[in-house]
Tab-separated table of N, CA and C in Angstrom:
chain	number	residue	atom	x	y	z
A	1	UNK	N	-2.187	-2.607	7.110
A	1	UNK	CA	-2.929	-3.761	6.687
A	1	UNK	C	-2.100	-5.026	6.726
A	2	UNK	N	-2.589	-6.132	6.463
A	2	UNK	CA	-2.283	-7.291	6.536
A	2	UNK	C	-1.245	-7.188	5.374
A	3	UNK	N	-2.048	-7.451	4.092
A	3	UNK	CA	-1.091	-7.641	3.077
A	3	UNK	C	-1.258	-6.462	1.980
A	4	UNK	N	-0.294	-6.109	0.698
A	4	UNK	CA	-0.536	-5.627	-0.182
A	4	UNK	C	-0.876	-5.987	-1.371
A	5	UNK	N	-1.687	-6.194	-2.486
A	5	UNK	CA	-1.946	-6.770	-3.586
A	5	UNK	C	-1.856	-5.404	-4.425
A	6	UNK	N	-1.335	-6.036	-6.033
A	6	UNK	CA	-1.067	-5.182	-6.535
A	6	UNK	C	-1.564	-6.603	-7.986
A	7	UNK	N	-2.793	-5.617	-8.738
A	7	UNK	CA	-3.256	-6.775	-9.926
A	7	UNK	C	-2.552	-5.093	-10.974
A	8	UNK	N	-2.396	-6.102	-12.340
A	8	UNK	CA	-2.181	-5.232	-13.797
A	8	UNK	C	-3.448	-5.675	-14.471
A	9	UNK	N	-4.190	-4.818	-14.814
A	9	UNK	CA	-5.358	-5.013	-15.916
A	9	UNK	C	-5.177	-4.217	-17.038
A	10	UNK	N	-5.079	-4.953	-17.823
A	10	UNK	CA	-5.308	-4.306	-19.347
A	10	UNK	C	-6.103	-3.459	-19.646
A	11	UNK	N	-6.586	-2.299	-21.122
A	11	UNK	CA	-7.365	-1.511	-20.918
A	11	UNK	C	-8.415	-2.265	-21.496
A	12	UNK	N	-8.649	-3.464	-21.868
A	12	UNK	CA	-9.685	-4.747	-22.408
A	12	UNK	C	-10.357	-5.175	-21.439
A	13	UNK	N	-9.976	-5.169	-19.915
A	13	UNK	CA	-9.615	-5.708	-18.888
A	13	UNK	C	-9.573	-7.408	-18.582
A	14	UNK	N	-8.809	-7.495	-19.537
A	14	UNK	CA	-7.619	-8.712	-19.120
A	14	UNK	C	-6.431	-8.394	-17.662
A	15	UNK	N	-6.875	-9.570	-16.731
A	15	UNK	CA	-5.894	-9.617	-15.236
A	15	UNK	C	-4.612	-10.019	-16.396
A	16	UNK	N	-3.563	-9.249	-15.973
A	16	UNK	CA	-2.568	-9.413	-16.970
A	16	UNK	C	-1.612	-9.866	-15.276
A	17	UNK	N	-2.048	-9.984	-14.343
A	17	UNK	CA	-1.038	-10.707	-13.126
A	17	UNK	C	-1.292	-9.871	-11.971
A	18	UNK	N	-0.138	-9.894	-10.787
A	18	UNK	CA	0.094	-9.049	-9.780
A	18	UNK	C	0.812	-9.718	-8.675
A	19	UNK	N	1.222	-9.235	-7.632
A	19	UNK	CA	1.965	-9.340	-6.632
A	19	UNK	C	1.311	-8.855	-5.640
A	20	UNK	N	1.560	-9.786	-4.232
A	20	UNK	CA	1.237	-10.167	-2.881
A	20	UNK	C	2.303	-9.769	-1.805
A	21	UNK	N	2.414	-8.691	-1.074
A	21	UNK	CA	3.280	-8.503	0.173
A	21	UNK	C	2.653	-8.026	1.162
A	22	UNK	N	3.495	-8.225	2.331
A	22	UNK	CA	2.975	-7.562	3.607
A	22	UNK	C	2.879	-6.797	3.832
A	23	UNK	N	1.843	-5.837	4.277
A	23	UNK	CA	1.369	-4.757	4.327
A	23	UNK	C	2.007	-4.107	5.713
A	24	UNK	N	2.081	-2.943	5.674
A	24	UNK	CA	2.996	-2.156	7.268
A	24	UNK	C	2.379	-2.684	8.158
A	25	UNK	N	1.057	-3.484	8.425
A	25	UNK	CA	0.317	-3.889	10.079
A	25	UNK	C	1.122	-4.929	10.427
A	26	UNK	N	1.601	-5.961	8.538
A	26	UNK	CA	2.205	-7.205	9.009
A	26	UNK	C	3.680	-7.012	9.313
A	27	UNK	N	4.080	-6.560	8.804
A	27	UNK	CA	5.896	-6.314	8.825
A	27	UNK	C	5.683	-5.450	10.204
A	28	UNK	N	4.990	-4.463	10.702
A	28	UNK	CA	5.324	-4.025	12.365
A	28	UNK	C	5.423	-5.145	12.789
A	29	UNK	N	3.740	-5.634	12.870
A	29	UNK	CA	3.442	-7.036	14.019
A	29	UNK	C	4.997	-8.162	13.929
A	30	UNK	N	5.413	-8.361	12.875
A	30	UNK	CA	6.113	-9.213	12.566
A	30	UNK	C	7.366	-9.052	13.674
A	31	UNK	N	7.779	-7.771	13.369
A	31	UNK	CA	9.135	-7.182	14.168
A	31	UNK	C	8.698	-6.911	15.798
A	32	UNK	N	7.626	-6.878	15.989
A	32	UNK	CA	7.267	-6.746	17.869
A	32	UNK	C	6.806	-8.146	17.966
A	33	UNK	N	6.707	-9.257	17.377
A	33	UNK	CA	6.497	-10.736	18.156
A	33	UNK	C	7.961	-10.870	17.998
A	34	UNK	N	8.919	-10.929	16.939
A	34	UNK	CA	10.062	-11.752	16.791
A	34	UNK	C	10.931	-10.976	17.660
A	35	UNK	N	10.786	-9.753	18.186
A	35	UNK	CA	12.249	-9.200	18.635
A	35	UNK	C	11.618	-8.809	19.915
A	36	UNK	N	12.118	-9.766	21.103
A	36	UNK	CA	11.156	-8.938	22.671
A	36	UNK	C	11.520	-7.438	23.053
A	37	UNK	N	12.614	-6.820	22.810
A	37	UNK	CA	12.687	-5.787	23.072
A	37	UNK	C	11.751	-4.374	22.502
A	38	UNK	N	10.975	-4.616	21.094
A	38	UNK	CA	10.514	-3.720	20.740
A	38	UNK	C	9.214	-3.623	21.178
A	39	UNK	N	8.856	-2.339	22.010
A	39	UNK	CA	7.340	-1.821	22.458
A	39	UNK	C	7.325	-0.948	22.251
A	40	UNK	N	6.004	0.143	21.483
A	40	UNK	CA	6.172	1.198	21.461
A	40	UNK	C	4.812	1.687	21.017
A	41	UNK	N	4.589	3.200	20.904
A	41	UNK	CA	3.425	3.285	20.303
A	41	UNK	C	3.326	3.640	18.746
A	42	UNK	N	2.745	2.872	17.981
A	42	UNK	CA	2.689	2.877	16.865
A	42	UNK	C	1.524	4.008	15.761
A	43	UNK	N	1.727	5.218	16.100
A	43	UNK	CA	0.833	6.395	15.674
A	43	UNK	C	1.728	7.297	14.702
A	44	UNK	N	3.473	6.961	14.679
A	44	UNK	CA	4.558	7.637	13.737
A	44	UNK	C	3.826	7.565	12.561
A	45	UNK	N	4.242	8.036	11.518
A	45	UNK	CA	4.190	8.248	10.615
A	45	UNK	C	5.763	9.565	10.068
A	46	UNK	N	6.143	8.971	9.111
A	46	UNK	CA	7.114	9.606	8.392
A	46	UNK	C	6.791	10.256	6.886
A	47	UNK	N	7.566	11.476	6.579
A	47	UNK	CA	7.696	11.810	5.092
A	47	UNK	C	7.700	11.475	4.030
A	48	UNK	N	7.052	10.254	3.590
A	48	UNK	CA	7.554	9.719	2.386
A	48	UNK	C	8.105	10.458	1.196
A	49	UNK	N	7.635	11.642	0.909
A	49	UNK	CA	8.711	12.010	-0.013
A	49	UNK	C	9.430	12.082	0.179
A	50	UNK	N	10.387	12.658	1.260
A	50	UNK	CA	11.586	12.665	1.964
A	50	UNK	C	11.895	12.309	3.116
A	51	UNK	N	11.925	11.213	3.192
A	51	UNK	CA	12.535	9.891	4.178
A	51	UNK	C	13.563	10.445	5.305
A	52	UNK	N	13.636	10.058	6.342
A	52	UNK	CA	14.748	10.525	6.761
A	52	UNK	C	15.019	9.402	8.256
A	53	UNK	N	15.764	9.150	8.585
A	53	UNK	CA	16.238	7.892	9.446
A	53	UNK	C	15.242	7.922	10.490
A	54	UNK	N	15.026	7.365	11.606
A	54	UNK	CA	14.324	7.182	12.422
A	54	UNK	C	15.525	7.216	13.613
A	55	UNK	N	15.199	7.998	14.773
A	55	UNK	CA	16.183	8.760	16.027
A	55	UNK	C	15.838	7.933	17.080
A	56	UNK	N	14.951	7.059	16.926
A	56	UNK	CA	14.684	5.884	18.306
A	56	UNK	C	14.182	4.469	17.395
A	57	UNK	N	14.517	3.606	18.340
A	57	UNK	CA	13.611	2.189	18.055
A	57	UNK	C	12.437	2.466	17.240
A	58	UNK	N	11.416	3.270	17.929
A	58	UNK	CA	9.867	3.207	17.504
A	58	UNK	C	10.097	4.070	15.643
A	59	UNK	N	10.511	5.254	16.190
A	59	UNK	CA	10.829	5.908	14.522
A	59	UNK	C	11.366	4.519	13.454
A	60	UNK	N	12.363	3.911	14.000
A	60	UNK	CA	13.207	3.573	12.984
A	60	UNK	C	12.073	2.404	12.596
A	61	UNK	N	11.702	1.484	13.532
A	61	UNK	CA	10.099	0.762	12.728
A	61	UNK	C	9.345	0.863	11.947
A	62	UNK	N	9.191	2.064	12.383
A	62	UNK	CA	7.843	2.752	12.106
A	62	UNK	C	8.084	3.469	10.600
A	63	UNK	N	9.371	3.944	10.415
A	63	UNK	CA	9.701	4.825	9.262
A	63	UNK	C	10.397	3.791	8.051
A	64	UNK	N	10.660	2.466	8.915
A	64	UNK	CA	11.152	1.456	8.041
A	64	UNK	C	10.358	0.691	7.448
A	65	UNK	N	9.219	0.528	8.380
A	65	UNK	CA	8.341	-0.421	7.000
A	65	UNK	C	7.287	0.455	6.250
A	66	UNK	N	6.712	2.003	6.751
A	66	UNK	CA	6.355	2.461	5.946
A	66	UNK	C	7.155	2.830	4.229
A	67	UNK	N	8.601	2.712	4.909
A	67	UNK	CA	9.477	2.969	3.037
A	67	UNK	C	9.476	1.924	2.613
A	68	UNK	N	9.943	0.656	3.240
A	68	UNK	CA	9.649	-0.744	2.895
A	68	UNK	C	8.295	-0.663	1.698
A	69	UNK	N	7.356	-0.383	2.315
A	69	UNK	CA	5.354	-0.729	1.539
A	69	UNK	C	5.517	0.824	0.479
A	70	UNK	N	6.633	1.983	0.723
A	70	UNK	CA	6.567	2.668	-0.516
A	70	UNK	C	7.309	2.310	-1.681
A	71	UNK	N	8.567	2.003	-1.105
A	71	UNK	CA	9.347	1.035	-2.131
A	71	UNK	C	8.746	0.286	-3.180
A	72	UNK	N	8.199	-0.842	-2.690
A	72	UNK	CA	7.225	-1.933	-3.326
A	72	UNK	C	6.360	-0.916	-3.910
A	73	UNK	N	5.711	-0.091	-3.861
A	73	UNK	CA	4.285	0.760	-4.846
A	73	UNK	C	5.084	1.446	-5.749
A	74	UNK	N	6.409	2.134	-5.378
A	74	UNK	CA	6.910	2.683	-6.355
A	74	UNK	C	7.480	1.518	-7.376
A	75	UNK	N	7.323	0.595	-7.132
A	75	UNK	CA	8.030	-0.345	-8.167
A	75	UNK	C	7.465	-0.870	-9.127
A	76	UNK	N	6.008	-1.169	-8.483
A	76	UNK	CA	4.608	-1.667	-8.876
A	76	UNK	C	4.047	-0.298	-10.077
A	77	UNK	N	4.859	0.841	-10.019
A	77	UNK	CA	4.058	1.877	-10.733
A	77	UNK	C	4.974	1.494	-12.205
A	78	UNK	N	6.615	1.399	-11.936
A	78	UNK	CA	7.624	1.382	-13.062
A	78	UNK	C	7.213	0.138	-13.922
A	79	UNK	N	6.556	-1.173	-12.981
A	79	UNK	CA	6.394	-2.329	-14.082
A	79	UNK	C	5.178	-1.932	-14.428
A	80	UNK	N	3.985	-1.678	-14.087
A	80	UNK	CA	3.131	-0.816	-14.668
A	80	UNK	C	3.524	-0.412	-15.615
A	81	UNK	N	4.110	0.491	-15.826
A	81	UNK	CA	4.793	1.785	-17.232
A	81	UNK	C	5.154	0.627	-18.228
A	82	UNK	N	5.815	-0.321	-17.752
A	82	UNK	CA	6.390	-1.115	-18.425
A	82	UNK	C	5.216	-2.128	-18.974
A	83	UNK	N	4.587	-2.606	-18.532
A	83	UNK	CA	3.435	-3.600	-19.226
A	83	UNK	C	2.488	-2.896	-19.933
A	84	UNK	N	1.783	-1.729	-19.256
A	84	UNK	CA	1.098	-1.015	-20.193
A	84	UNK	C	1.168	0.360	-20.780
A	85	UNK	N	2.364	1.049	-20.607
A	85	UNK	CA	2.392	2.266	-21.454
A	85	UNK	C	2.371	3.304	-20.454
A	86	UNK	N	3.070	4.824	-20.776
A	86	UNK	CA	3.106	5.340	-19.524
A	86	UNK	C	1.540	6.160	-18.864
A	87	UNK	N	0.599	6.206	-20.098
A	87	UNK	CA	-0.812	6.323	-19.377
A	87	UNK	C	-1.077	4.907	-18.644
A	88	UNK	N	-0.753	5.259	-17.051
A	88	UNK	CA	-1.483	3.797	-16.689
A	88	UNK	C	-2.755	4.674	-15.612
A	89	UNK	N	-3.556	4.168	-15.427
A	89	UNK	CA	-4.669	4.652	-14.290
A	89	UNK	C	-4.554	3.841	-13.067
A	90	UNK	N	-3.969	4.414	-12.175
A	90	UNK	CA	-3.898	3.778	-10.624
A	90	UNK	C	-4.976	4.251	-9.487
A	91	UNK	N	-5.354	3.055	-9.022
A	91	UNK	CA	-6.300	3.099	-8.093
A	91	UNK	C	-5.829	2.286	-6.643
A	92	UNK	N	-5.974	2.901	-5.512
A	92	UNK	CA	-5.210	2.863	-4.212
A	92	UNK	C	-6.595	2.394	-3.746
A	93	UNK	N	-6.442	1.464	-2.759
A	93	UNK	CA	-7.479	1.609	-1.579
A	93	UNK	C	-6.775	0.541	-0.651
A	94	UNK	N	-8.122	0.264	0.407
A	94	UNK	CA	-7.499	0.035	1.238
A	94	UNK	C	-7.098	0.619	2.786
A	95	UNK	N	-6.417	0.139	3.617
A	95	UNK	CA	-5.777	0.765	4.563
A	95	UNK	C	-4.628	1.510	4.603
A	96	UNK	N	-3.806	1.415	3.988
A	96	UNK	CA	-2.493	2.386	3.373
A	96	UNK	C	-2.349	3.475	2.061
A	97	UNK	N	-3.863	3.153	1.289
A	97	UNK	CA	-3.698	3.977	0.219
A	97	UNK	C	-3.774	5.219	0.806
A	98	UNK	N	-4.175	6.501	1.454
A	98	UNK	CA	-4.299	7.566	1.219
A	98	UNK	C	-2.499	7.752	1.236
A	99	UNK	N	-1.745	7.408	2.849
A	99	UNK	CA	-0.929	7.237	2.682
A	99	UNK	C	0.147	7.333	1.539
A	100	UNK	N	0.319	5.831	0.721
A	100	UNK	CA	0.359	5.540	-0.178
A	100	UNK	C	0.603	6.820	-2.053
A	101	UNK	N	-0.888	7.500	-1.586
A	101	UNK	CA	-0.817	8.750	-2.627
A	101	UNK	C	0.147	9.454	-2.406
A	102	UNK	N	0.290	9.863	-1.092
A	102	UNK	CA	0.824	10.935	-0.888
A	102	UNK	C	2.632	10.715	-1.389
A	103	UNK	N	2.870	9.978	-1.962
A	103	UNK	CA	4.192	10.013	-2.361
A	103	UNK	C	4.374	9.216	-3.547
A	104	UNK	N	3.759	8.933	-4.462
A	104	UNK	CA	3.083	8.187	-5.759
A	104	UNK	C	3.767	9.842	-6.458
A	105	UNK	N	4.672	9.644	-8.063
A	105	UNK	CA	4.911	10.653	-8.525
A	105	UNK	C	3.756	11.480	-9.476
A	106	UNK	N	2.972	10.647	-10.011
A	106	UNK	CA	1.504	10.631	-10.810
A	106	UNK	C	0.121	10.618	-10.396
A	107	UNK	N	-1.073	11.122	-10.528
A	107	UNK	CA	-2.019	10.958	-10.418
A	107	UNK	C	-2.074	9.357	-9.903
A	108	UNK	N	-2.943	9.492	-9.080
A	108	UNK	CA	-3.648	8.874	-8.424
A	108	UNK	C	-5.237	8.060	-7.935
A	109	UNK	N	-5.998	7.170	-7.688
A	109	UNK	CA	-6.913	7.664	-7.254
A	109	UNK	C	-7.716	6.880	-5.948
A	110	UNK	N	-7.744	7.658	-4.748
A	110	UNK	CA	-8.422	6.390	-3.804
A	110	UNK	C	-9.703	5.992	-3.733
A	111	UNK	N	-9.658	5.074	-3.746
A	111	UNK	CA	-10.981	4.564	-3.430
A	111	UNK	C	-11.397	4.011	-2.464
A	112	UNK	N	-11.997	4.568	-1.315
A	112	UNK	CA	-11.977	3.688	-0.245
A	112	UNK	C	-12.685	2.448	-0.502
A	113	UNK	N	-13.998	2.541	-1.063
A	113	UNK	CA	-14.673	1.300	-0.671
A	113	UNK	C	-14.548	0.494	-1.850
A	114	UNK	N	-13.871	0.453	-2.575
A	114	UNK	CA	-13.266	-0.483	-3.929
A	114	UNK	C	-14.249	-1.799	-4.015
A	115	UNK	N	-14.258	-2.321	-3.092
A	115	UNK	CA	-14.752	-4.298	-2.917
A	115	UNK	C	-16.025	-3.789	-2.629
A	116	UNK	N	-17.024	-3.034	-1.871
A	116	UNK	CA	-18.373	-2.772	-2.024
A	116	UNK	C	-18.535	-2.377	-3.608
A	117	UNK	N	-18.042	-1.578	-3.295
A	117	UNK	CA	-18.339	-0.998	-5.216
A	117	UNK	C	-18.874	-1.830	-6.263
A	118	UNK	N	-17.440	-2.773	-5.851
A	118	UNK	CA	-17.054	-4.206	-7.279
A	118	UNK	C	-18.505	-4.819	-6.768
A	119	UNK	N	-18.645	-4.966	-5.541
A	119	UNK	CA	-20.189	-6.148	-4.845
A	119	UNK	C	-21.428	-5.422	-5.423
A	120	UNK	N	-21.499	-4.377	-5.662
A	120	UNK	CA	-23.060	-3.720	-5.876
A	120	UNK	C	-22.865	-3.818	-7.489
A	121	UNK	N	-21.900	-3.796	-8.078
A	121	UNK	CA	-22.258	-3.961	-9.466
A	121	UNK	C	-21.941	-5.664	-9.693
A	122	UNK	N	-21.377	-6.200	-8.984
A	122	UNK	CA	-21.487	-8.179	-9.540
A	122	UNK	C	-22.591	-8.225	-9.226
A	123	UNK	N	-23.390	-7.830	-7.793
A	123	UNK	CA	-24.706	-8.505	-7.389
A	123	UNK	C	-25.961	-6.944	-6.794
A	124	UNK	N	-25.851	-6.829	-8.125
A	124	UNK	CA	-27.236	-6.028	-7.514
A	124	UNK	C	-28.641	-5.936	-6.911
A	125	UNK	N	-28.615	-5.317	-6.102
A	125	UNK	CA	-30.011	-6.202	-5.079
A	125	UNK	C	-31.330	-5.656	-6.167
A	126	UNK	N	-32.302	-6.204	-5.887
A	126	UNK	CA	-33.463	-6.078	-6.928
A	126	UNK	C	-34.285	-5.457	-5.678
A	127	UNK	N	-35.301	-3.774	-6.432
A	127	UNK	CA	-35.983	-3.645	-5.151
A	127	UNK	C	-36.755	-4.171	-4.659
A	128	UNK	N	-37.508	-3.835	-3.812
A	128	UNK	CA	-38.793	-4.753	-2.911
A	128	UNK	C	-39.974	-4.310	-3.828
């Protein structure tokens, strides 16, 4: 994806804040416009629980900004713990969440269609 957002809501649900980064589509794209040498096909995927270097150009991309975007979630979970207590309820969606779960130390939960969801309950259509 483009970018990552990460909001803290209270269990009142007070937006208690969040943080904005680039998501693995932007940090690849980023590294194949700025550096002419890198082409490759971008279908890798690496271990996130257990990481392990990347043996060509394309691996090492490919395995670098996916730890890069786990890094950042695992960090996003510790200030979590830290703002609201270690019951926190996490919800993934998106283009990287399934991903994403799969190396999260706690429950989880994806949601793919998160923003329809939120749209059918702000604006519910009235029937005919």
């Amino acid at each position: 994806g483009t970018a990552v957002t990460v909001d803290f809501v209270a269990a009142d649900g007070q937006h208690l804040g969040g943080f904005i980064a680039p998501g693995t589509g932007l940090l690849r794209s980023s590294l194949q416009r700025h550096t002419r040498l890198i082409r490759y096909d971008q279908s890798l995927h690496s271990d996130l629980r257990s990481p392990t270097p990347g043996s060509n150009t394309a691996e090492a991309v490919e395995y670098g900004c996916e730890l890069m975007l786990a890094g950042f979630v695992r960090e996003q979970l510790r200030i979590a713990t830290q703002l609201l207590g270690e019951k926190v309820l996490v919800i993934l969606t998106g283009g990287d969440a399934t991903r994403m779960a799969e190396m999260l130390p706690s429950e989880c939960n994806v949601i793919n269609d998160l923003v329809f969801e939120g749209l059918a309950l702000a604006c519910p259509m009235e029937p005919d």
